[in-house]
Coordinates of C-alpha atoms in Angstrom, one line a residue:
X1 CA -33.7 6.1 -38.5
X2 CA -30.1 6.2 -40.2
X3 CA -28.6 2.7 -40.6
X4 CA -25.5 2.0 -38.9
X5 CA -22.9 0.9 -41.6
X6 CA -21.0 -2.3 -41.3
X7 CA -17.0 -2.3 -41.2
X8 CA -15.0 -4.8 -43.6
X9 CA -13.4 -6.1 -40.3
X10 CA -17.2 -6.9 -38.8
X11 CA -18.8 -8.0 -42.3
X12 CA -15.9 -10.3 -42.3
X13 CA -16.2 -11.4 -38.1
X14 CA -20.4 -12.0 -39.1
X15 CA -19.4 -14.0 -42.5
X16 CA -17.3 -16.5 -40.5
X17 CA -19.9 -16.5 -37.9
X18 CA -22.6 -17.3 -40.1
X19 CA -21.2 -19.7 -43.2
X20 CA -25.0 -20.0 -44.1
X21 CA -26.3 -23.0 -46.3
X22 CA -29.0 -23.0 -48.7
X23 CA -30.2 -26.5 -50.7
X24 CA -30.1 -24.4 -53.7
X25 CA -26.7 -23.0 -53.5
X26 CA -25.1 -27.1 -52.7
X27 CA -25.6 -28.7 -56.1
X28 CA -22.4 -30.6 -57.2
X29 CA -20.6 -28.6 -59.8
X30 CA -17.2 -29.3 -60.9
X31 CA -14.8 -28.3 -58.1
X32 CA -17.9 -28.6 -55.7
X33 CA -15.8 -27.3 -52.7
X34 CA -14.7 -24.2 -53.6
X35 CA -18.3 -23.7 -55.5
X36 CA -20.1 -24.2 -52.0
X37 CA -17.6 -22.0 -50.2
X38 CA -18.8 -19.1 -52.7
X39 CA -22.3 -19.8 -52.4
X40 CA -22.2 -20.0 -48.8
X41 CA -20.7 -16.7 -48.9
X42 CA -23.3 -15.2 -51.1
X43 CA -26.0 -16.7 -48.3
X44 CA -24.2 -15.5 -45.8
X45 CA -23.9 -11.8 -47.8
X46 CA -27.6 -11.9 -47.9
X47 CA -27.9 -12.9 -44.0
X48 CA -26.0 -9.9 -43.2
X49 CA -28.6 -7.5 -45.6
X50 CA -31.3 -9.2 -43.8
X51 CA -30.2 -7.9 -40.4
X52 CA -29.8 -4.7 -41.6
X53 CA -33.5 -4.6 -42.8
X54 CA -36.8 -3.2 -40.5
X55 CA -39.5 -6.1 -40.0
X56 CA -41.4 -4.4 -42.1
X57 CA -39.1 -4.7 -45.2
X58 CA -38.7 -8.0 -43.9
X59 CA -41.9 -9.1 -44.5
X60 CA -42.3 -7.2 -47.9
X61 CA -39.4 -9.2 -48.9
X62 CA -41.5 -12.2 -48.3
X63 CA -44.2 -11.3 -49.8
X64 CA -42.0 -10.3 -53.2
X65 CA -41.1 -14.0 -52.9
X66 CA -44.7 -15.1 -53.3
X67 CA -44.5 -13.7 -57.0
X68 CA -43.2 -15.8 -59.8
X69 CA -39.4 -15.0 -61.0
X70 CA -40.4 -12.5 -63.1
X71 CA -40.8 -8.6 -63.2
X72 CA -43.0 -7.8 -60.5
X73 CA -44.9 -4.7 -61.7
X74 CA -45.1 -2.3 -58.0
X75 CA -49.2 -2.1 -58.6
X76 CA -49.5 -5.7 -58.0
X77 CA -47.2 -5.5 -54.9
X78 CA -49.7 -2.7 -53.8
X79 CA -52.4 -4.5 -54.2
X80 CA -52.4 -6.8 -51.9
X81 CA -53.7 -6.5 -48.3
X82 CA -50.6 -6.3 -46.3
X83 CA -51.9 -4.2 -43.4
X84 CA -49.1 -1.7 -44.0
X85 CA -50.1 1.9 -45.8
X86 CA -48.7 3.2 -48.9
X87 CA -45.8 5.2 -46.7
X88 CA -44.6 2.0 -45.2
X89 CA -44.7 -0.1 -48.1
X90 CA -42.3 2.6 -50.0
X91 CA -40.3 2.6 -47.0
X92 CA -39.8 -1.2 -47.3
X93 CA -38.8 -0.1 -51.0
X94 CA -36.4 2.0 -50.5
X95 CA -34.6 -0.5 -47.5
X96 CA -34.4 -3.3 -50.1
X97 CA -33.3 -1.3 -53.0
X98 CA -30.6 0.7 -50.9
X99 CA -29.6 -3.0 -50.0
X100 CA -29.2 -4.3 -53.3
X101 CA -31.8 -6.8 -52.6
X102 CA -34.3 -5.3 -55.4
X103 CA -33.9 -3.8 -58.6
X104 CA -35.8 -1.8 -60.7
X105 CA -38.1 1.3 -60.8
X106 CA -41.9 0.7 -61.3
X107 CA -41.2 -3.1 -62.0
X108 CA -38.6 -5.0 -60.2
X109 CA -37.2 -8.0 -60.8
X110 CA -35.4 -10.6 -57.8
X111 CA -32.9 -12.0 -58.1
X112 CA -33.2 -16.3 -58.2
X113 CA -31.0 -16.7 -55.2
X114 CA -32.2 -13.6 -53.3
X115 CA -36.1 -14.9 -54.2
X116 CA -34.7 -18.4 -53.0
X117 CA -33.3 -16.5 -49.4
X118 CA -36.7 -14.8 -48.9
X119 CA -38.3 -18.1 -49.7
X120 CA -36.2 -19.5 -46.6
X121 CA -37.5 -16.8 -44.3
X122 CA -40.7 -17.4 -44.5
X123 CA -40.9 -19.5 -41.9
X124 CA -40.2 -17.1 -39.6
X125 CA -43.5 -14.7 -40.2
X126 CA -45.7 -17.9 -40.4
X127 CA -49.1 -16.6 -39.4
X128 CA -48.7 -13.7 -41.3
X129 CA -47.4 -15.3 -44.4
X130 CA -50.5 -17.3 -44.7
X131 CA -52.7 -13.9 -44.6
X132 CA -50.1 -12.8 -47.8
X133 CA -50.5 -15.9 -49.4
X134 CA -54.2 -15.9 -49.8
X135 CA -54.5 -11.9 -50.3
X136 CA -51.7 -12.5 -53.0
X137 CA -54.0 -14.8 -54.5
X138 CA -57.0 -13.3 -54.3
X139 CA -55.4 -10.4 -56.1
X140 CA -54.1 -12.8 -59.4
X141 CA -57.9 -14.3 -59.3
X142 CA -59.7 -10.9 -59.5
X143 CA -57.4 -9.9 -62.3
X144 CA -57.3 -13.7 -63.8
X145 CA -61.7 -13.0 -63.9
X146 CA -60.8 -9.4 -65.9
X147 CA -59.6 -11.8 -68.8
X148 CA -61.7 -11.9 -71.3
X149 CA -62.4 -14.7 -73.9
X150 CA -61.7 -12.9 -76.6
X151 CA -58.8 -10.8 -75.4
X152 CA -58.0 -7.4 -77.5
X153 CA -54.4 -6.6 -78.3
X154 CA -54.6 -3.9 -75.5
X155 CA -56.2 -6.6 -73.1
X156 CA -53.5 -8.3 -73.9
X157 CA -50.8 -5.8 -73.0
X158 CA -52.7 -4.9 -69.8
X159 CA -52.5 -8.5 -68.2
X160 CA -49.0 -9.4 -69.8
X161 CA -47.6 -8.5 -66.9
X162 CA -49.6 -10.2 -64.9
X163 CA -49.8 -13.4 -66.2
X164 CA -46.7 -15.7 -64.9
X165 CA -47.9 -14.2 -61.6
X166 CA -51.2 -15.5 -62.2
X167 CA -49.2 -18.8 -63.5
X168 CA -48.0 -19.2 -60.0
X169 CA -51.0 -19.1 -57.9
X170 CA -52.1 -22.2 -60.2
X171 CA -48.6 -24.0 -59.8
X172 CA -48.0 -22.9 -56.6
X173 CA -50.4 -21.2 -54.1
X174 CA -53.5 -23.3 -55.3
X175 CA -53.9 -24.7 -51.9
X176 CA -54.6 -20.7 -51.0
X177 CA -57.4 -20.1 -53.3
X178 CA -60.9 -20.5 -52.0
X179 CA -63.3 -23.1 -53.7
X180 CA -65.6 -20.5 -55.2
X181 CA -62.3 -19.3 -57.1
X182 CA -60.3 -22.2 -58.0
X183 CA -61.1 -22.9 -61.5
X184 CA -59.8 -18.9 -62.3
X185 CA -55.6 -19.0 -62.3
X186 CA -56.3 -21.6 -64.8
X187 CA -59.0 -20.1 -66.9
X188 CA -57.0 -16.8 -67.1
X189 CA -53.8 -18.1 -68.7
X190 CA -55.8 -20.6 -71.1
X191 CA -57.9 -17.5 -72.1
X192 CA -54.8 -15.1 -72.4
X193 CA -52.9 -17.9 -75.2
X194 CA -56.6 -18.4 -76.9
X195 CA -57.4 -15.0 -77.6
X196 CA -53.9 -14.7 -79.3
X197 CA -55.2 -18.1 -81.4
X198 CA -51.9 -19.8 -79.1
X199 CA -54.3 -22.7 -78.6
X200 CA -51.2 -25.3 -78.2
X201 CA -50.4 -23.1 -75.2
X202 CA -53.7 -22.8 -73.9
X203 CA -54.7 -26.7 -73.9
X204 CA -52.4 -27.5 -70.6
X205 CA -53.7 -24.8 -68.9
X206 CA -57.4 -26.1 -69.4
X207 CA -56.0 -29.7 -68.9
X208 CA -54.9 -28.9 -65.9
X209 CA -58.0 -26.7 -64.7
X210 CA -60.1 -30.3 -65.4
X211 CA -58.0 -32.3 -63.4
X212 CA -57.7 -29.8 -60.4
X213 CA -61.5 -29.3 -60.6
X214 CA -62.4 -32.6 -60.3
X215 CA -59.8 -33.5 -57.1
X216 CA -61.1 -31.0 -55.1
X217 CA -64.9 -30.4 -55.8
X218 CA -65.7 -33.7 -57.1
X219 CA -66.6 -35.2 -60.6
X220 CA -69.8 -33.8 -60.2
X221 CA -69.5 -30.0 -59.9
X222 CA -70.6 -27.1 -62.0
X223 CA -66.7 -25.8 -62.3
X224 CA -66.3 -29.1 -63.8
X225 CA -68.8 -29.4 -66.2
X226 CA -67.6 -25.6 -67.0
X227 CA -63.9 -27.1 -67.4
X228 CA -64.9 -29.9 -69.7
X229 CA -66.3 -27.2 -71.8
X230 CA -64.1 -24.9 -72.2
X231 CA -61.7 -27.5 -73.0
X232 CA -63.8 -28.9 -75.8
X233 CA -64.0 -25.1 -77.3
X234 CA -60.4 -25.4 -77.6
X235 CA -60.3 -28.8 -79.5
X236 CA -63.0 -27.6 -81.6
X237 CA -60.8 -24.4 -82.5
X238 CA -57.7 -26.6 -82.7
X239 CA -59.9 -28.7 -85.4
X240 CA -60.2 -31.8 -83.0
X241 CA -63.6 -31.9 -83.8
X242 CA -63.6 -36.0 -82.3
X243 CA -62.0 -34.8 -79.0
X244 CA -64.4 -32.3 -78.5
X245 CA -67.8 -33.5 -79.0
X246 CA -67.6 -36.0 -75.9
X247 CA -66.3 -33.6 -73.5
X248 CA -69.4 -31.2 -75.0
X249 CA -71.4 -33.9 -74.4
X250 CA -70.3 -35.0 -71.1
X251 CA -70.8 -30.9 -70.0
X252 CA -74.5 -30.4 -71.5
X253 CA -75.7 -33.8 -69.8
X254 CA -74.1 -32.5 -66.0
X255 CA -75.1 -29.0 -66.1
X256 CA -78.2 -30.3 -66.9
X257 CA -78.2 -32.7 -63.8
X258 CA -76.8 -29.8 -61.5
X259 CA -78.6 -26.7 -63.0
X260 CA -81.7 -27.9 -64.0
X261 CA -82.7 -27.1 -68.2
X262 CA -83.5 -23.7 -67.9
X263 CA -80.2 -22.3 -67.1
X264 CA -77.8 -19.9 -69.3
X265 CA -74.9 -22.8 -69.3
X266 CA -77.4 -25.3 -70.6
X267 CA -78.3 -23.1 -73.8
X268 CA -74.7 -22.4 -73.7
X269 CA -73.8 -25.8 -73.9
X270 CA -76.4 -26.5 -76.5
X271 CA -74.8 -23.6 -78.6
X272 CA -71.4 -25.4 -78.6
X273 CA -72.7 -28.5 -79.2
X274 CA -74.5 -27.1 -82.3
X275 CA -71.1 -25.2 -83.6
X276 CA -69.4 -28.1 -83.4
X277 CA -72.2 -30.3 -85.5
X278 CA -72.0 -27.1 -88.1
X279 CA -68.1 -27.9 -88.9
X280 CA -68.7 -31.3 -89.0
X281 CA -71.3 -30.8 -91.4
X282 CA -74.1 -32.7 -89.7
X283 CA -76.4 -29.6 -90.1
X284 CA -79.6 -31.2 -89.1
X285 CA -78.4 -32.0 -85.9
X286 CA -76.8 -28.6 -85.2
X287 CA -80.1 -26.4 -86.4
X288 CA -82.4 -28.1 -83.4
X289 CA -79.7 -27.4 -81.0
X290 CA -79.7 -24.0 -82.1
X291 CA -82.9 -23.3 -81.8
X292 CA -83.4 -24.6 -78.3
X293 CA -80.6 -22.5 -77.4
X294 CA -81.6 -19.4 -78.9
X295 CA -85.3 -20.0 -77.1
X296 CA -83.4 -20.6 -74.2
X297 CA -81.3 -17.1 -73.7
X298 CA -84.2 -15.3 -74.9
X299 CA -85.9 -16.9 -72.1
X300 CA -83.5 -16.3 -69.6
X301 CA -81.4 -13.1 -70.7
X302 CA -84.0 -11.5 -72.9
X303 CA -83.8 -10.2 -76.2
X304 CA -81.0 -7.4 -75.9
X305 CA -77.7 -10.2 -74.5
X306 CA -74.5 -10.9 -76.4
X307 CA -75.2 -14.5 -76.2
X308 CA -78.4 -13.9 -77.9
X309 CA -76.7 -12.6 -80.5
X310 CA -74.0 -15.0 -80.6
X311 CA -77.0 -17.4 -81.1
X312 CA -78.5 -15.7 -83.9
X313 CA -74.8 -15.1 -85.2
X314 CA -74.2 -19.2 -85.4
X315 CA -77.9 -19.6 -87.0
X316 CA -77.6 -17.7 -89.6
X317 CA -73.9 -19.4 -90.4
X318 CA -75.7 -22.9 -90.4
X319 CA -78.1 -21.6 -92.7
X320 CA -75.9 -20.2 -94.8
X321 CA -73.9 -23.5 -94.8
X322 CA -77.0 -25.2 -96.3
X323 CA -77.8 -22.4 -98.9
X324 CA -80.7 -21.0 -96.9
X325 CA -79.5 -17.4 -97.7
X326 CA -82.9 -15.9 -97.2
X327 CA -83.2 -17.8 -93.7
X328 CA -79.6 -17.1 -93.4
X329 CA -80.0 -13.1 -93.9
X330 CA -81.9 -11.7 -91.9
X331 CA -80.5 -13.5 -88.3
X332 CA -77.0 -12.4 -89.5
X333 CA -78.2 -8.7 -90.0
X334 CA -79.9 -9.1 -86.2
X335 CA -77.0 -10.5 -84.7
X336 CA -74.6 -7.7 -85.9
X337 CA -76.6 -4.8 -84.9
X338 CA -76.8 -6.0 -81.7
X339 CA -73.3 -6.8 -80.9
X340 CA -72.7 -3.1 -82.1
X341 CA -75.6 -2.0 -79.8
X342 CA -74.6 -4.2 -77.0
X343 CA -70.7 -4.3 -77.5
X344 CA -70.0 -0.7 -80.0
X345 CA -68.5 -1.0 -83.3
X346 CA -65.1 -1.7 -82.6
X347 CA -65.3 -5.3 -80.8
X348 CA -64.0 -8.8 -82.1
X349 CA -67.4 -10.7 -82.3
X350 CA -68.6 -7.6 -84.5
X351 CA -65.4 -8.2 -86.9
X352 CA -66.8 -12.2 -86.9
X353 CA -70.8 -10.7 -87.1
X354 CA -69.4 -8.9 -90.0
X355 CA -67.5 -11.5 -91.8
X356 CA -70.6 -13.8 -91.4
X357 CA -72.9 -11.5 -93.1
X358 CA -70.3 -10.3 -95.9
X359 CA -70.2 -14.7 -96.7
X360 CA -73.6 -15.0 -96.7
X361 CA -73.8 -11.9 -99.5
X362 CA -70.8 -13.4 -101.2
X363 CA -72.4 -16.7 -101.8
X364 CA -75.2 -14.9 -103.5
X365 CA -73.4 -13.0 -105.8
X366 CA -74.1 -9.6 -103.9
X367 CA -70.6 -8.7 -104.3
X368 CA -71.0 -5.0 -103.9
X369 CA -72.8 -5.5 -100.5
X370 CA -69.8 -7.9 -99.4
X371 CA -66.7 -6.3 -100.2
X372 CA -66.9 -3.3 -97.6
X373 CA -68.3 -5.3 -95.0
X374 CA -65.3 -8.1 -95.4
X375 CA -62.8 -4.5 -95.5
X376 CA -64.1 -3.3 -92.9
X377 CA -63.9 -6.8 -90.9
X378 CA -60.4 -6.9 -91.7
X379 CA -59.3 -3.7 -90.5
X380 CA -61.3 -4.2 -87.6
X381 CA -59.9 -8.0 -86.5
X382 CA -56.2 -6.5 -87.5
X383 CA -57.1 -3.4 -85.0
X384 CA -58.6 -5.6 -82.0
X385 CA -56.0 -8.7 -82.3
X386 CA -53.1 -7.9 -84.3
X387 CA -51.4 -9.0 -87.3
X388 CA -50.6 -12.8 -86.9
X389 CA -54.3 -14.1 -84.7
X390 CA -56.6 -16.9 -87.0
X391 CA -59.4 -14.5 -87.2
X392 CA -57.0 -12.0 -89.5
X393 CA -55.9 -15.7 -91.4
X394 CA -59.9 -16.6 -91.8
X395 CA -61.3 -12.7 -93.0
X396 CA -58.0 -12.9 -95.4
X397 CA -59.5 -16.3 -96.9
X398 CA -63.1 -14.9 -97.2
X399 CA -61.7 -11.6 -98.9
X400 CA -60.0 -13.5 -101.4
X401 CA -63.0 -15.9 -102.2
X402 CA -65.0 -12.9 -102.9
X403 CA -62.2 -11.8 -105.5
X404 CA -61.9 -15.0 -106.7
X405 CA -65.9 -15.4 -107.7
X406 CA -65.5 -11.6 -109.3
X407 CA -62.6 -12.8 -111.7
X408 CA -59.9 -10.2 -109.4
X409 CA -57.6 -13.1 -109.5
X410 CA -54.6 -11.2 -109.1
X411 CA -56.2 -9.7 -106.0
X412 CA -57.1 -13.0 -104.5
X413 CA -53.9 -14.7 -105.1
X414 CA -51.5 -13.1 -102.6
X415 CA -54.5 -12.8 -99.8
X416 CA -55.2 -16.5 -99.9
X417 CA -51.1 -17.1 -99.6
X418 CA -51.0 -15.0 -96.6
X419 CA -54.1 -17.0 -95.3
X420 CA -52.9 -20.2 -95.8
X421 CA -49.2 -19.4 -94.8
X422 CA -50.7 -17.5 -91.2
X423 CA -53.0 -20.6 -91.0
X424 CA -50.0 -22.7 -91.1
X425 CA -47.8 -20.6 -88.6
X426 CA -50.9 -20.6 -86.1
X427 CA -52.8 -23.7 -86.4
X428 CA -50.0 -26.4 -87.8
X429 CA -50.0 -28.0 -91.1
X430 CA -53.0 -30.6 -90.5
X431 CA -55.8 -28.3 -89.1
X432 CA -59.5 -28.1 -91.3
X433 CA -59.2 -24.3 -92.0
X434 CA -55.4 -25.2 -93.8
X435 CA -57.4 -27.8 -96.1
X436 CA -59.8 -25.0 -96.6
X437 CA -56.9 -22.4 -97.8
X438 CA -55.5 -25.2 -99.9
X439 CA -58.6 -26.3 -101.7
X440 CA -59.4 -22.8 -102.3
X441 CA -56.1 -21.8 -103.7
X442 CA -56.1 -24.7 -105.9
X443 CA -59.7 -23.2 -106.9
X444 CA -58.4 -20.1 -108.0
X445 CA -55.8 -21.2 -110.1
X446 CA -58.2 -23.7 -111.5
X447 CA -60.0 -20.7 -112.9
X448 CA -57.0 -19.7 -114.1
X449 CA -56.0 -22.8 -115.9
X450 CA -53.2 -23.2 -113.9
X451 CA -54.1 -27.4 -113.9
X452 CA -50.5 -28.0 -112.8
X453 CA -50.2 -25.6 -110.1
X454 CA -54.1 -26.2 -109.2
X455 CA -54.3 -30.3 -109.1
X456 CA -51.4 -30.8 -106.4
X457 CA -53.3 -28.8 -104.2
X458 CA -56.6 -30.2 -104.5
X459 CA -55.1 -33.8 -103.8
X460 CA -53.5 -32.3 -100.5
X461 CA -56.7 -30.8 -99.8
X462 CA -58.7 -34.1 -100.3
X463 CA -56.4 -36.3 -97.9
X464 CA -56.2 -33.6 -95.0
X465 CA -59.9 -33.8 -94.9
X466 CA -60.7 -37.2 -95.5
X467 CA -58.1 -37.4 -92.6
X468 CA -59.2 -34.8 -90.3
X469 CA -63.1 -34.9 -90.7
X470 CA -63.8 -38.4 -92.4
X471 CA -65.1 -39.8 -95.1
X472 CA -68.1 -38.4 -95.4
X473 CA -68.1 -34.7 -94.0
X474 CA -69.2 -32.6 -97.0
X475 CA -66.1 -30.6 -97.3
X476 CA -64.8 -34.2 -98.5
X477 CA -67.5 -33.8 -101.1
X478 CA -67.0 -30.0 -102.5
X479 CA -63.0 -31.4 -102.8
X480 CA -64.2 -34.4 -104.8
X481 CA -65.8 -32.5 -107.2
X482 CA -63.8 -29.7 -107.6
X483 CA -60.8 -32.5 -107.8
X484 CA -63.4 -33.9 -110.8
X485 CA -64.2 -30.4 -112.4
X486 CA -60.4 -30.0 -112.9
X487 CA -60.0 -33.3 -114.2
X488 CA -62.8 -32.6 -116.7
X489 CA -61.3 -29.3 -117.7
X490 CA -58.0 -31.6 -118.6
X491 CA -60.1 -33.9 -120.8
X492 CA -59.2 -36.5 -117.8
X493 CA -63.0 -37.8 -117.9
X494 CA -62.8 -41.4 -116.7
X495 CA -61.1 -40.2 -113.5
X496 CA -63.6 -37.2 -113.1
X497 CA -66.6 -39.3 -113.3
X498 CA -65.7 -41.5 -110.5
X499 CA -64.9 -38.5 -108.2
X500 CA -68.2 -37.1 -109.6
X501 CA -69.8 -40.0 -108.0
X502 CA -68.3 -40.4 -104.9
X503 CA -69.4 -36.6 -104.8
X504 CA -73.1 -36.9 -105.4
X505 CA -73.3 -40.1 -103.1
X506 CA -71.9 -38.1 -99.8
X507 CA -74.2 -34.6 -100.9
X508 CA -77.3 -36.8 -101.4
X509 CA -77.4 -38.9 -98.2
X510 CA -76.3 -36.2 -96.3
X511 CA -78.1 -33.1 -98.3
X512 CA -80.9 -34.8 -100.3
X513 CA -81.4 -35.2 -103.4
X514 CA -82.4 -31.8 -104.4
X515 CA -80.3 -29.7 -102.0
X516 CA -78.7 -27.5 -105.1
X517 CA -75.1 -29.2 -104.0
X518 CA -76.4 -32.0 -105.2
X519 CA -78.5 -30.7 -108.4
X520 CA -75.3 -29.2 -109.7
X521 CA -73.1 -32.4 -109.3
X522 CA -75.7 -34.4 -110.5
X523 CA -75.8 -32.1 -113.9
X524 CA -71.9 -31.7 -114.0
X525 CA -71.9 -35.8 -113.7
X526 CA -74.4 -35.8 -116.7
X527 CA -72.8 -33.6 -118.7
X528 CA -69.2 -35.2 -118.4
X529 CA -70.9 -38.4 -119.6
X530 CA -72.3 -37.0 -122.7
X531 CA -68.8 -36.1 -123.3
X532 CA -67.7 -40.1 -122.8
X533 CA -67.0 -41.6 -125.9
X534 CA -69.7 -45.1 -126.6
X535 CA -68.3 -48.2 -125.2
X536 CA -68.0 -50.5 -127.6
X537 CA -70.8 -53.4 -128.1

């Protein structure tokens, strides 16, 4: 049907009749009468659109105000159950665009004031804005579950469009979202900043999923205990390793209560747990948990599941830790060729499978065996997750190490700058894995005997952990010594054999005595003292 234009003489007879008013158009301004005059003519401009438009663009134009004030890609408008057909949903389209009232071509954008006006309309389509509200929402979840944890650059760009959308149904429309669903505008935001390594802009997101959680379904629900860990995976990334054990804790001990022991989120939980002992460096707690988990998904998910291998993956790392390379080996050869059986070649955990193994030659001197592996890794985490993402930071560090044990210092140099620098950028300036960077920096021009350029760094290394992890995590130990091995290199041997001490105390109590950590400092404490002049009688 052809719409009947409106003469200048009637648009101006309506505008007097109508002199609409909207709360958001009255805010005081300076010359607040002649601003709310304007605005109550743009209102009243809109009014006169609105009369012009079919119910059924109408009612599309409520539903467009469900969205977030953002583009609005037309699949998602598609997509939810309006009881219209594709034919009268374009028609709707066109009514709104030939009405100025939306802009755009496959993605359209309202304007504030227009998204306000629809906002106000609402009310009249009551019963069938409820049935848009909760199909809009059930659309955002279903996409929100698509999020994986790990998200791919071209994940990424997929749900980009997506996401303040999703964003809204959290802020906004929660009320909308069934029970069995509620935890998932949360979780897909939080796991669209992690898997960019945006942890900072993740944490409110799972802050928020906690709290929500626990209002409606009670402190003792399996979403909850499901919050409180993916929160504490967060911390632990974000190298609050004291904020995250209670909340892993608190998550094992109710999914046991709920879900009984033999359940995947137990051994899940008992995997998280144990990853968080390992960078803590309480080992023999982690390697039990480990264990129990691994047992656990075998159990439950058999022998061919990612989280089988993720299990294997974190064993072998522990091992390694503790300079059980042959223990270390052979689970860190299983876990990769099942995440490439299970997952293909070109997936993050495979880059992180890879990067494991290629350590585990490295500290072994198999250099050959590393160096391709670590490549490949790098390519592969730059491929999946871009440029600037932790995981790129953390293979750049372990490809630089390698150079640095073969003597390629020139080589290792800039790739530990770029590590440390992208650590920096990503994680801030007081996160574990930027201690790391700097002691290992400080390492390389150690070798070097670079002393001036090596000791500063050491000693910024040596606070940041003592400060992060404590007094005595063993990272506080390796910087002790190699603070003392520097030190000893500079003929400095009275200050070298006290931080030679405090070394071999932590690596004994926490190692034993003849865990090889502790056989070398021992030695390197010997030898400095037959360096020591007598003391006098």
């Amino acid at each position: 049907m052809k719409k009947r234009k409106i003469s200048l003489a009637e648009m101006l007879r309506r505008l007097e009749e109508k002199k609409l008013t909207h709360e958001s158009l009255a805010r005081d301004e300076k010359d607040r009468t002649w601003t709310l005059n304007v605005k109550r003519g743009v209102a009243a401009a809109f009014e006169l659109s609105w009369d012009e438009l079919s119910d059924d663009a109408k009612e599309l134009g409520v539903l467009l105000s469900l969205f977030a004030l953002a583009p609005i890609p037309w699949s998602l408008v598609e997509s939810v159950e309006t009881g219209k057909n594709i034919e009268q949903l374009e028609g709707s389209r066109v009514e709104l665009k030939d009405l100025h009232l939306l802009q755009g071509k496959d993605s359209y954008q309202l304007h504030q004031l227009i998204r306000e006006f629809f906002q106000l309309k609402q009310a009249k389509f009551n019963q069938v804005v409820e049935e848009l509200k909760r199909n809009f929402c059930k659309v955002m979840v279903e996409i929100a579950k698509d999020i994986p944890d790990i998200s791919t650059l071209q994940q990424i760009n997929n749900v980009t469009a997506a996401i303040p959308h999703i964003a809204e149904v959290a802020n906004n429309l929660i009320q909308y979202v069934s029970d069995d669903d509620l935890i998932w505008s949360f979780l897909g935001n939080a796991r669209f900043y992690k898997g960019q390594g945006l942890y900072d802009k993740a944490a409110p997101w799972y802050n928020q999923c906690i709290k929500i959680t626990q209002k409606r379904l009670g402190e003792e629900h399996p979403d909850v205990a499901q919050s409180l860990n993916n929160l504490a995976v967060l911390y632990r990334l974000q190298g609050k390793y004291s904020e995250a054990e209670p909340l892993y804790i608190q998550s094992l001990a109710l999914r046991r209560k709920l879900l009984g022991e033999e359940h995947p989120d137990v051994a899940t939980s008992l995997n998280n747990l144990a990853v968080l002992y390992s960078f803590q460096s309480r080992y023999s707690e982690a390697e039990p948990f480990y264990i129990q988990s691994l047992a656990l998904r075998r159990k439950l998910l058999g022998e061919e599941h990612p989280d089988v291998a993720e299990t294997l993956h974190n064993l072998a790392g522990v091992y390694n830790l503790q300079g059980r390379y042959s223990e270390a080996e052979p689970f860190a050869i299983q876990a990769l060729a099942l995440y490439r059986k299970l997952l293909g070649y070109e997936h993050p955990f495979v880059a992180q499978s890879l990067n494991n193994l290629a350590l585990i030659y490295s500290f072994q001197s198999k250099y050959s065996e590393a160096e391709p592996l670590l490549i490949e890794a790098l390519a592969l985490t730059r491929k999946m997750l871009g440029d600037e993402h932790p995981d790129v930071a953390q293979t750049l560090n372990n490809l630089a190490l390698l150079y640095n044990y073969q003597g390629r210092y020139s080589e290792a140099e800039p790739l530990y700058i770029q590590a440390l620098e992208l650590k920096r950028k990503l994680l801030g300036n007081e996160h574990p894995d930027v201690a790391t960077n700097l002691n290992n920096l400080a390492y390389l021009y150690r070798d070097q005997g670079r002393y001036s350029e090596a000791e500063p760094l050491f000693i910024q290394a040596l606070a940041l952990r003592r400060k992060l992890l404590g007094d005595e995590h063993l990272d506080v130990a390796h910087s002790l010594k190699n603070l003392a091995a520097l030190y000893c290199d500079q003929g400095r041997y009275s200050e070298a054999e006290a931080l030679y001490i405090q070394a071999l105390d932590i690596f004994e109590r926490r190692l034993g005595a003849d865990h090889p950590n502790s056989v070398t400092v021992r030695q390197n404490l010997a030898d400095l003292r037959d360096r020591l002049p007598p003391n006098p009688e």
